[in-house]
Short mmCIF file of C-alpha atoms and ligand atoms in Angstrom, two decimals:
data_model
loop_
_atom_site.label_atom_id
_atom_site.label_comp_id
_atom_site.label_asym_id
_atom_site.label_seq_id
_atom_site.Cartn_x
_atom_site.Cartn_y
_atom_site.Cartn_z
CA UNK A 17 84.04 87.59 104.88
CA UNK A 18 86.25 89.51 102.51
CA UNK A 19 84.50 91.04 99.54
CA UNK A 20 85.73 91.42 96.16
CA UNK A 21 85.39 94.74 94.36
CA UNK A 22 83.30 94.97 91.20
CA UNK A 23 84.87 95.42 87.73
CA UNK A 24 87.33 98.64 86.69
CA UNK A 25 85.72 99.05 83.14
CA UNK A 26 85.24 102.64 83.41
CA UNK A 27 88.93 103.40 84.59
CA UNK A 28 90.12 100.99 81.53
CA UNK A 29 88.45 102.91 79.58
CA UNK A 30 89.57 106.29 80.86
CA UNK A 31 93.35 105.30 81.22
CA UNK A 32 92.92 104.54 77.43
CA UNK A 33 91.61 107.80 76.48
CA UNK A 34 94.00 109.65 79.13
CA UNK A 35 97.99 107.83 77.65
CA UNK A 36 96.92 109.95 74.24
CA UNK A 37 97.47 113.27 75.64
CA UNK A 38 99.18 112.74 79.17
CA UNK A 39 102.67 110.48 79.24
CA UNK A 40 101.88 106.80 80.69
CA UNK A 41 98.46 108.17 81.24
CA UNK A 42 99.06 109.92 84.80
CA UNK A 43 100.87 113.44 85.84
CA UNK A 44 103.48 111.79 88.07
CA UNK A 45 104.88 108.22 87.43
CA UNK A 46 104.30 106.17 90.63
CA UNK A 47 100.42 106.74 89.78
CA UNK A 48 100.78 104.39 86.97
CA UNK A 49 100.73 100.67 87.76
CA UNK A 50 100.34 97.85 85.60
CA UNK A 51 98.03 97.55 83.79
CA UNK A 52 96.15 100.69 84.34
CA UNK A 53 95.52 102.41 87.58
CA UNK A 54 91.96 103.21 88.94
CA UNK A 55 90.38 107.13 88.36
CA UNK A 56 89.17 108.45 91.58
CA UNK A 57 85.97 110.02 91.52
CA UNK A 58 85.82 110.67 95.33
CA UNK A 59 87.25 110.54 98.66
CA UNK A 60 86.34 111.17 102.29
CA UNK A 61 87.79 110.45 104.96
CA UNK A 62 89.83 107.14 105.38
CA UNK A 63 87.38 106.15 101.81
CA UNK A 64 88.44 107.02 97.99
CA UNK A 65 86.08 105.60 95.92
CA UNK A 66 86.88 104.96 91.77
CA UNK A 67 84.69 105.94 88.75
CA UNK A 68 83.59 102.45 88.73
CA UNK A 69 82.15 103.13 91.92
CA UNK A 70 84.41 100.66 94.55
CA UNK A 71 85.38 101.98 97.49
CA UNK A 72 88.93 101.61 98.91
CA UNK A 73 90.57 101.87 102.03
CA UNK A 74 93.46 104.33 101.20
CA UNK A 75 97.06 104.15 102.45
CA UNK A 76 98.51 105.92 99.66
CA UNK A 77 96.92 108.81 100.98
CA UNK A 78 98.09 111.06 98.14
CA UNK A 79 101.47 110.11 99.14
CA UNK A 80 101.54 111.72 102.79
CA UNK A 81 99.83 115.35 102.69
CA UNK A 82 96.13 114.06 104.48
CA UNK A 83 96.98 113.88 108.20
CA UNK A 84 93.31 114.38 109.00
CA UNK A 85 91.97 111.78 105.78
CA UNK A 86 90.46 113.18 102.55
CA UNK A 87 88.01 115.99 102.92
CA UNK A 88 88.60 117.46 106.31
CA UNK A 89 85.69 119.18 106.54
CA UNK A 90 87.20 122.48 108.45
CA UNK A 91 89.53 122.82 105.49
CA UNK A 92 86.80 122.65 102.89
CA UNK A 93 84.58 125.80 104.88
CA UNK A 94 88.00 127.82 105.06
CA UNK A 95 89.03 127.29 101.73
CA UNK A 96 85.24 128.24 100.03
CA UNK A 97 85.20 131.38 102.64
CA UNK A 98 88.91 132.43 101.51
CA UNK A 99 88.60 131.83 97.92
CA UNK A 100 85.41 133.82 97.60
CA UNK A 101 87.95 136.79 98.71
CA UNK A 102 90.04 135.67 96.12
CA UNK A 103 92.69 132.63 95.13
CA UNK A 104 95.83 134.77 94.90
CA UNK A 105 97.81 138.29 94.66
CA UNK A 106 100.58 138.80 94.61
CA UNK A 107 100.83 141.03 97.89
CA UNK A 108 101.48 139.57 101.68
CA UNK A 109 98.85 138.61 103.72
CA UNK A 110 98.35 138.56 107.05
CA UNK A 111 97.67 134.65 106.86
CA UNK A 112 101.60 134.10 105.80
CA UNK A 113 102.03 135.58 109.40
CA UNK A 114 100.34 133.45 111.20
CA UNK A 115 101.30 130.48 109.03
CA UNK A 116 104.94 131.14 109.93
CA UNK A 117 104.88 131.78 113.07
CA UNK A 118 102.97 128.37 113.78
CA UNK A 119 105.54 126.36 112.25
CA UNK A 120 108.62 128.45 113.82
CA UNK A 121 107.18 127.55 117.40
CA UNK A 122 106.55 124.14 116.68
CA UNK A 123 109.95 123.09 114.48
CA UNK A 124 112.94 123.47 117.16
CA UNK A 125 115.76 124.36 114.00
CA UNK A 126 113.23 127.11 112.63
CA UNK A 127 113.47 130.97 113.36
CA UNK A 128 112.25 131.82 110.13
CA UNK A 129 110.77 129.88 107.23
CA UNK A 130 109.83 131.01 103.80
CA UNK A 131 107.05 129.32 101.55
CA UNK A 132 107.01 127.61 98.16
CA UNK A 133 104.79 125.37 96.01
CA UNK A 134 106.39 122.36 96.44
CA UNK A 135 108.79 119.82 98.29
CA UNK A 136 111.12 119.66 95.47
CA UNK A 137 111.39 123.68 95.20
CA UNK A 138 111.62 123.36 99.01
CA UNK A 139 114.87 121.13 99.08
CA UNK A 140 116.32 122.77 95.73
CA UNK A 141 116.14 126.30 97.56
CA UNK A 142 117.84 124.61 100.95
CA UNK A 143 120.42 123.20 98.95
CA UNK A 144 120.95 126.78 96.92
CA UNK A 145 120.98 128.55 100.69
CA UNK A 146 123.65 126.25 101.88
CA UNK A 147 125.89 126.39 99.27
CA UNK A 148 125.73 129.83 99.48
CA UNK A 149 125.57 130.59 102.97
CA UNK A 150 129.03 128.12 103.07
CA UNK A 151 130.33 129.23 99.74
CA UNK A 152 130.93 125.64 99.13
CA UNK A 153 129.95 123.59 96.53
CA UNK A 154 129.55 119.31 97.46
CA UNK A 155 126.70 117.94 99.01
CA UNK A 156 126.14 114.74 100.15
CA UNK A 157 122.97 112.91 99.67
CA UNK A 158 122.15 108.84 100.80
CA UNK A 159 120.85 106.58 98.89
CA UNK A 160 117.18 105.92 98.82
CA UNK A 161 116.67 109.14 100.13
CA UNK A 162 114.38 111.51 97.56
CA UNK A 163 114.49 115.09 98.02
CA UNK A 164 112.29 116.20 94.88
CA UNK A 165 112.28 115.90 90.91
CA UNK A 166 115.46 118.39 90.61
CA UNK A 167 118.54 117.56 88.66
CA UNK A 168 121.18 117.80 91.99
CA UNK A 169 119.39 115.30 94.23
CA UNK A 170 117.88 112.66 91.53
CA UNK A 171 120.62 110.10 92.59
CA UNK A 172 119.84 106.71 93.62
CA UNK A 173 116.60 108.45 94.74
CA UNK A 174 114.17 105.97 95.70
CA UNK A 175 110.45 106.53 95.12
CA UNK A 176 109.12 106.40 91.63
CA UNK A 177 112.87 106.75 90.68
CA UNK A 178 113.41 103.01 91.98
CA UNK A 179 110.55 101.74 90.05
CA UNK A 180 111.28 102.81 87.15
CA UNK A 181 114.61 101.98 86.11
CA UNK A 182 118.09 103.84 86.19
CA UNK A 183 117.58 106.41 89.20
CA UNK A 184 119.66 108.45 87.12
CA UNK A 185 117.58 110.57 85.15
CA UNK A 186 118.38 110.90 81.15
CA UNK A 187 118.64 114.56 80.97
CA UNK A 188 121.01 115.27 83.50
CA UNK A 189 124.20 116.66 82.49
CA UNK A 190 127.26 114.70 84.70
CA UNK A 191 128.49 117.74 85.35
CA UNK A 192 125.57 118.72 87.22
CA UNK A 193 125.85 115.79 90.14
CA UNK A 194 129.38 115.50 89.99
CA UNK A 195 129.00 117.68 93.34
CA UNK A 196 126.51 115.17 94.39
CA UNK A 197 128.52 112.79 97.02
CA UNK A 198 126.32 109.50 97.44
CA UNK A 199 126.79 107.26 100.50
CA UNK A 200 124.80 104.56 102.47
CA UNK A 201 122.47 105.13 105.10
CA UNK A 202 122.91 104.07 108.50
CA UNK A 203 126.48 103.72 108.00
CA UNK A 204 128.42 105.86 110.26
CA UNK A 205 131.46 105.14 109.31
CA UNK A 206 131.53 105.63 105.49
CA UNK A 207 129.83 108.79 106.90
CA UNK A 208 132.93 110.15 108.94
CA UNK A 209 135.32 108.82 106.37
CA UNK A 210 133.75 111.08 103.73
CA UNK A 211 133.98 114.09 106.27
CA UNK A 212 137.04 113.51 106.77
CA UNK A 213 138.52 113.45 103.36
CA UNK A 214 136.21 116.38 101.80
CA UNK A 215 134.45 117.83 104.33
CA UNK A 216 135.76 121.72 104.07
CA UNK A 217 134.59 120.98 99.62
CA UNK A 218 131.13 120.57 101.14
CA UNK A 219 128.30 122.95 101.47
CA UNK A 220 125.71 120.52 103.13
CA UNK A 221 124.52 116.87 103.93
CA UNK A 222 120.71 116.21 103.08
CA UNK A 223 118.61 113.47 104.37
CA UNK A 224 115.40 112.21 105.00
CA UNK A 225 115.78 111.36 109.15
CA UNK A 226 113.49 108.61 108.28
CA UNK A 227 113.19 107.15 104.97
CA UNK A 228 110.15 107.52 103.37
CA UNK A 229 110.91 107.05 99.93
CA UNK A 230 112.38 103.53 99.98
CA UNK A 231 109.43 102.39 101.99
CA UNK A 232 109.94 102.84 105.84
CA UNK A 233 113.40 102.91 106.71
CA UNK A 234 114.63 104.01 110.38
CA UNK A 235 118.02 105.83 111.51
CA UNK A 236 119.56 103.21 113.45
CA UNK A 237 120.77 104.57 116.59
CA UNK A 238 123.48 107.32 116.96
CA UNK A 239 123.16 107.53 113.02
CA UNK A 240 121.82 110.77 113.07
CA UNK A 241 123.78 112.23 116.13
CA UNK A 242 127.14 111.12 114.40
CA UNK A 243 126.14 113.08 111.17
CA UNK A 244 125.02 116.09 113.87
CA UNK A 245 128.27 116.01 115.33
CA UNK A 246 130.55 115.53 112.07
CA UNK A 247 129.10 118.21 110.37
CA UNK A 248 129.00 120.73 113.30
CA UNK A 249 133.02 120.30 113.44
CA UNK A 250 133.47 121.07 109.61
CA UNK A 251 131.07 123.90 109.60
CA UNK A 252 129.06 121.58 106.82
CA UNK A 253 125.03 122.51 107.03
CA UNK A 254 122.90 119.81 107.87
CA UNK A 255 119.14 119.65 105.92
CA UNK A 256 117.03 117.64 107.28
CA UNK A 257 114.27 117.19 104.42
CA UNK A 258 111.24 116.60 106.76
CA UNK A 259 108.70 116.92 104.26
CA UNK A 260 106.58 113.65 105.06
CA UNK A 261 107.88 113.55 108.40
CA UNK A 262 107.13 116.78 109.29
CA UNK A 263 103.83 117.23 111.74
CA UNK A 264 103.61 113.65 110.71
CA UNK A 265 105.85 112.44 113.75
CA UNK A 266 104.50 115.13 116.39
CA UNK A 267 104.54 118.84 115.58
CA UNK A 268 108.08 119.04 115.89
CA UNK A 269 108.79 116.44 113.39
CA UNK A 270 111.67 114.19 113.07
CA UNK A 271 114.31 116.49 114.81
CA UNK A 272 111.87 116.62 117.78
CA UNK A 273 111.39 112.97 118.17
CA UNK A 274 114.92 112.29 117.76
CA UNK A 275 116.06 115.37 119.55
CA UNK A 276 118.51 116.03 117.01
CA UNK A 277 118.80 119.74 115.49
CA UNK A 278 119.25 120.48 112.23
CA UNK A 279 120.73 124.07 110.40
CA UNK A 280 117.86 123.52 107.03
CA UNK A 281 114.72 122.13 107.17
CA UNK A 282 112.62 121.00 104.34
CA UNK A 283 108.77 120.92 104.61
CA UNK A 284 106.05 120.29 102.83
CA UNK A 285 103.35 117.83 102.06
CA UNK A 286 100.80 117.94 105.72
CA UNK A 287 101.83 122.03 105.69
CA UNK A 288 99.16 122.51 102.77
CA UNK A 289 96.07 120.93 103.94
CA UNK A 290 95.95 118.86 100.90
CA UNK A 291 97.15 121.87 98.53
CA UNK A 292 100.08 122.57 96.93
CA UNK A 293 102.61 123.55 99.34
CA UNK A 294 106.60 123.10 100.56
CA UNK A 295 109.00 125.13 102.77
CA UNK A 296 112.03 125.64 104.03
CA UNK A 297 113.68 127.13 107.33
CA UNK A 298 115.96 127.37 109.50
CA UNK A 299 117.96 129.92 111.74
CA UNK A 300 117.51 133.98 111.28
CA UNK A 301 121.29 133.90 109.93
CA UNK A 302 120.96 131.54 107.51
CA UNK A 303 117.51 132.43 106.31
CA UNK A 304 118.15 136.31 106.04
CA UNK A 305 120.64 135.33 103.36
CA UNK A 306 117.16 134.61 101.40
CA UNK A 307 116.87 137.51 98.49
CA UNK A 308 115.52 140.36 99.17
CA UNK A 309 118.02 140.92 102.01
CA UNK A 310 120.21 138.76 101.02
CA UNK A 311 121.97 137.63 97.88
CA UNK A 312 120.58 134.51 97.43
CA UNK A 313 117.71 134.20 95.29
CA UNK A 314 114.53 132.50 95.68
CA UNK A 315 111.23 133.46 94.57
CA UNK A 316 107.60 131.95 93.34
CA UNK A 317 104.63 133.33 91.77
CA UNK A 318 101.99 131.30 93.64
CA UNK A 319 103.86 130.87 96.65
CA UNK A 320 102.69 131.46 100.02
CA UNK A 321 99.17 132.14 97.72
CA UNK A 322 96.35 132.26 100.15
CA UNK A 323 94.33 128.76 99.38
CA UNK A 324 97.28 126.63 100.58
CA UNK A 325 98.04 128.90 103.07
CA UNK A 326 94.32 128.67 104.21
CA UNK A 327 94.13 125.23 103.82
CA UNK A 328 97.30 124.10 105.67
CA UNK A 329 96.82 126.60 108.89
CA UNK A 330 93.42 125.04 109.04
CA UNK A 331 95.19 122.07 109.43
CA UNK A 332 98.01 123.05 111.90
CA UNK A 333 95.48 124.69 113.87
CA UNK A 334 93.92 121.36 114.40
CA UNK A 335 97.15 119.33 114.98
CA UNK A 336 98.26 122.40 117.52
CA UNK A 337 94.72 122.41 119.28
CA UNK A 338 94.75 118.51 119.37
CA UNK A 339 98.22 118.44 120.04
CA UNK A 340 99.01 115.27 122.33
CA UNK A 341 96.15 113.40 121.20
CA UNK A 342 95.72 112.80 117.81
CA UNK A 343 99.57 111.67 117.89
CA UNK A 344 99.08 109.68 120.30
CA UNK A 345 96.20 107.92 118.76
CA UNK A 346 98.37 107.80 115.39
CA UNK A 347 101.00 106.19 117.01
CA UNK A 348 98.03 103.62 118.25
CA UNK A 349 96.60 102.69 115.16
CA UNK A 350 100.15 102.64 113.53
CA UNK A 351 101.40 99.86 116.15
CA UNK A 352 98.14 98.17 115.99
CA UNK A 353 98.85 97.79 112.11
CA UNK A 354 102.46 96.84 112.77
CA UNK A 355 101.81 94.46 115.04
CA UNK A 356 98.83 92.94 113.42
CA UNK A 357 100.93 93.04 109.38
CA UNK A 358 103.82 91.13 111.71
CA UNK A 359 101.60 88.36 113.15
CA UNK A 360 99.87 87.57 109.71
CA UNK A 361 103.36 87.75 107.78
CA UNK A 362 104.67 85.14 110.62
CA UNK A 363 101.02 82.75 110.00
CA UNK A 364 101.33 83.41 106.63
CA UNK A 365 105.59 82.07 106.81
CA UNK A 366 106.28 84.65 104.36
CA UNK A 367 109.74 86.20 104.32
CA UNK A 368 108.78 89.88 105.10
CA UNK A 369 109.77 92.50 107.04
CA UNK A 370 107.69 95.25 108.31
CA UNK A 371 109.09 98.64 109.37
CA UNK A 372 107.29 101.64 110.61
CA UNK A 373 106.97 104.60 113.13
CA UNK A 374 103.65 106.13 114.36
CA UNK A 375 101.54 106.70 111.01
CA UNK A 376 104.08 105.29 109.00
CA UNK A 377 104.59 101.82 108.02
CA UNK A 378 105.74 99.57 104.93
CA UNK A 379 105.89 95.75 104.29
CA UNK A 380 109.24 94.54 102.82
CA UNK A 381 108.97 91.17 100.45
CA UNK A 382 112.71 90.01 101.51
CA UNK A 383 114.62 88.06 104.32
CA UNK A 384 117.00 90.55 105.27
CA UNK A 385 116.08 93.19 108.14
CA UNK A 386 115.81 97.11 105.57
CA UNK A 387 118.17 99.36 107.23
CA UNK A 388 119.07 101.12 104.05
CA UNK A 389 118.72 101.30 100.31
CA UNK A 390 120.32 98.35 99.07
CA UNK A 391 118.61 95.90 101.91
CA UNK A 392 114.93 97.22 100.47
CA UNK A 393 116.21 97.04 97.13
CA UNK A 394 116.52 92.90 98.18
CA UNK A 395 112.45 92.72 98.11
CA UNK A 396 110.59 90.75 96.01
CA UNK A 397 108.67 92.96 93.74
CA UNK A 398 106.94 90.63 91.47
CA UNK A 399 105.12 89.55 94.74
CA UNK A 400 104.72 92.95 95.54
CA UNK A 401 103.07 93.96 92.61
CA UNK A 402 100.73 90.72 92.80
CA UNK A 403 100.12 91.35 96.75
CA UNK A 404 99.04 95.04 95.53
CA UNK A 405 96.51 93.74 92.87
CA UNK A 406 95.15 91.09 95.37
CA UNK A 407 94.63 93.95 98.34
CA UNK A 408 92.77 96.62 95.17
CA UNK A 409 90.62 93.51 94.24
CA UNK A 410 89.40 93.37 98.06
CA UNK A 411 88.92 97.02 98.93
CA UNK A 412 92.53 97.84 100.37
CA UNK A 413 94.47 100.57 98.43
CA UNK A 414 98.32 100.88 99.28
CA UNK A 415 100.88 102.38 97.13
CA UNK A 416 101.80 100.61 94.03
CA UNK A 417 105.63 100.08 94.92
CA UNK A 418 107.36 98.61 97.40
CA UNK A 419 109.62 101.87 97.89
CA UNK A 420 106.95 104.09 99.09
CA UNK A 421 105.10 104.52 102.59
CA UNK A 422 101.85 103.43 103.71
CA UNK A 423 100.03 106.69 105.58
CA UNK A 424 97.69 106.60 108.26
CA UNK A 425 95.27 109.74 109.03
CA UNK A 426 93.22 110.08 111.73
CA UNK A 427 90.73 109.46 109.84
CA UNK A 428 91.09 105.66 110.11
CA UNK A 429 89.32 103.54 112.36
CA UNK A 430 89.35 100.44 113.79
CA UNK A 431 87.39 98.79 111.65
CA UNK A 432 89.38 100.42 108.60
CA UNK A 433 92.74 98.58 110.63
CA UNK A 434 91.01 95.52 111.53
CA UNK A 435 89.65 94.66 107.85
CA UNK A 436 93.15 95.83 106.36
CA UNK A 437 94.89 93.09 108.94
CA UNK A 438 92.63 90.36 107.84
CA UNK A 439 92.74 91.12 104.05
CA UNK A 440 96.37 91.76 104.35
CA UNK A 441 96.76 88.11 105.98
CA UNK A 442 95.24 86.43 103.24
CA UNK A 443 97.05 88.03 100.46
CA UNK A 444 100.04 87.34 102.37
CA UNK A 445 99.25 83.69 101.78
CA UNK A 446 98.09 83.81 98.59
CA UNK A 447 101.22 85.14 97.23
CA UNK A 448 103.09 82.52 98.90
CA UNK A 449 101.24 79.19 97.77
CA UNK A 450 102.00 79.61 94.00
C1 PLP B 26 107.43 114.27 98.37
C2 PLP B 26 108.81 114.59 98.79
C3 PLP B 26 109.54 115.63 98.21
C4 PLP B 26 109.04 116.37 97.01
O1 PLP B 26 107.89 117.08 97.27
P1 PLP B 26 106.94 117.49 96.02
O2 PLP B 26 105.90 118.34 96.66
O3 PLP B 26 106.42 116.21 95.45
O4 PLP B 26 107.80 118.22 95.07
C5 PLP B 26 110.76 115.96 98.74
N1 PLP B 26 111.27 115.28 99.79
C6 PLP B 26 110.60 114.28 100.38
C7 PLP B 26 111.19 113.60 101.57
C8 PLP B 26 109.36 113.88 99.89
O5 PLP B 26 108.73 112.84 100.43
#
């Protein structure tokens, strides 16, 4: 039997009160959805629960930072413990220490890594070290690929960008991403052809190895080899902005599973233990270029401050201790959903596609197989939105746009993948009859 969920009267309300004094309500756009979203008052676990008192199953998962579900309950006892000793100050700790030296032995490209406060600093401060390190000034970005807020990368960007109109921000000054080269992903050839032509103008190629940002979208094989290689031969730095896929595909990440090395990595995200966090490394000659030994700067108040730092060791710890097997029982569940979303969408004769790898995974509205931006972009998303409303109404919370990820945590279960399957299923059908 599936349930419905009781009324949203209380988040109405508060959505009302909150679009007075915060833009569209929310403090980052893809929160909003029409015609108001819910107000959490809780979560645990695989469980957030609104101030009207449902309870969902979450797969937004605050957009990919709760590997372990809400409210891991190690990270909670070493966060009270460290912040009785104090939330930040402004002085190393010993904690950075370890922090780095965890993610240097588990990232192949990283020698040394420095800390920031957020995935968008994270990629802004790669791009800044490549251009210097190369003394170059293109980079090349893909489409559907996001890599933060900032004014360089906000291009065809995918995520909240693709929901909400023109991924071009107003407030950009053309001069500012006219060293911005855009090309398609998965396409190798457009790829070398660029390379070819401008390669010695440009500092660095950026991508997501897997998309995350335009739902789930996969390198196609040899993709990311053939950018490996091309860029090696024009001294060109390759970022590999890693951070959702980071720890999220093993504890080497993307580069690991695909075996493919990049110079610049970007992290963030599952680093923080559910606090604000990003980073970026790479090897000890690029990264000593990093102010104070070098001449590029970087710097951050609250970075590296010891409650994310806390927070997200607690959580590598965990992942490093557990190693093979919670990512092997990720990769479970995840084809268990696959598989299950792909029968139902078959029963249900809808046109979708679904894409995914381990704890990722993303139903596409559309016909056409999504091996880049412009195939997602082919989704239906009024029947997105609709399926979205249908799966809150029965206890199932995903994102609110097609052109974001599902997550999984380990804090799912089988009963949590089982009831999503089924209610999935009959929304599936539901948006197809009328
Ligand atoms: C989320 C994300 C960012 C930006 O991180 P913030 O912490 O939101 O600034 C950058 N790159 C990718 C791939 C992301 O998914």
């Amino acid at each position: 039997m599936i349930k419905k969920n009781k009324e949203t009267h209380a988040s109405k309300k508060m959505y009302n009160r909150a679009r007075q004094t915060i833009p569209g309500g929310v403090n980052s756009p893809v929160r909003y959805y029409a015609p108001f979203p819910f107000f959490t008052a809780k979560a645990n676990g695989s469980k957030i629960v609104d101030i009207d008192g449902n309870s969902y199953i979450d797969y937004c998962m605050s957009y990919g930072p709760l590997i372990l579900g809400h409210g891991n309950s190690r990270v909670i006892e070493a966060v009270k413990k460290q912040i009785s000793n104090g939330s930040i100050f402004g002085t190393p700790t010993e904690i950075e220490i370890e922090f780095a030296e965890i993610i240097t032995k588990s990232v192949p490209c990283i020698d040394m890594v420095r800390v920031t406060n957020s995935g968008t600093e994270a990629t802004m401060h790669a791009i800044r070290l490549a251009r210097g390190f190369t003394e170059r000034n293109q980079i090349v970005k893909f489409e559907g690929c996001y890599h933060g807020a900032h004014d360089y990368v906000l291009v065809k960007a995918g995520s909240g960008a693709s929901t909400f109109g023109d991924p071009d921000s107003l407030g950009i000054p053309p001069d500012t991403i006219k060293n911005t080269i855009l090309l398609p992903f998965n396409n190798i050839d457009a790829f070398e052809k660029t390379i070819e032509k401008n390669g010695d103008k440009i500092a660095a190629v950026i991508l997501e190895p897997v998309i995350g940002n335009a739902g789930v979208i996969l390198p196609k094989n040899g993709f990311l080899q053939a950018i490996r290689k091309a860029t090696a031969e024009k001294g060109i730095l390759l970022i590999f902005d890693e951070v959702i896929t980071g720890f999220r595909l093993g504890l080497g990440g993307a580069q690991e599973y695909y075996n493919v090395k990049p110079d610049i990595v970007t992290l963030g995200k599952i680093i923080g233990g559910g606090f604000p966090i990003g980073a970026f490394g790479g090897t000890k000659k690029i990264m000593s270029l990093n102010s104070p030994i070098g001449d590029v700067y970087q710097a951050g108040t609250f970075s590296g401050n010891p409650i994310s730092i806390t927070a997200g060791l607690t959580v590598l710890r965990q992942l490093t201790d557990g190693r093979k097997k919670m990512y092997d029982v990720l990769r479970k569940t995840g084809e268990k959903m696959m598989n299950g979303l792909r029968e139902q969408a078959e029963d249900a004769k809808v046109h979708a596609q679904v894409n995914g790898l381990s704890s990722m995974f993303q139903i596409f509205l559309t016909d056409n197989p999504v091996n880049n931006y412009k195939d997602a972009k082919s989704s239906d998303c009024n029947k997105f939105q609709r399926y979205h409303k249908i799966l809150l109404d029965r206890g199932i919370f995903v994102p609110p746009s097609q052109f974001e990820t599902c997550f999984l945590s380990t804090a799912h279960t089988n009963e949590d993948i089982e009831k999503t399957i089924e209610v999935i299923g009959s929304a599936l059908k539901e948006i197809t009859r009328d």
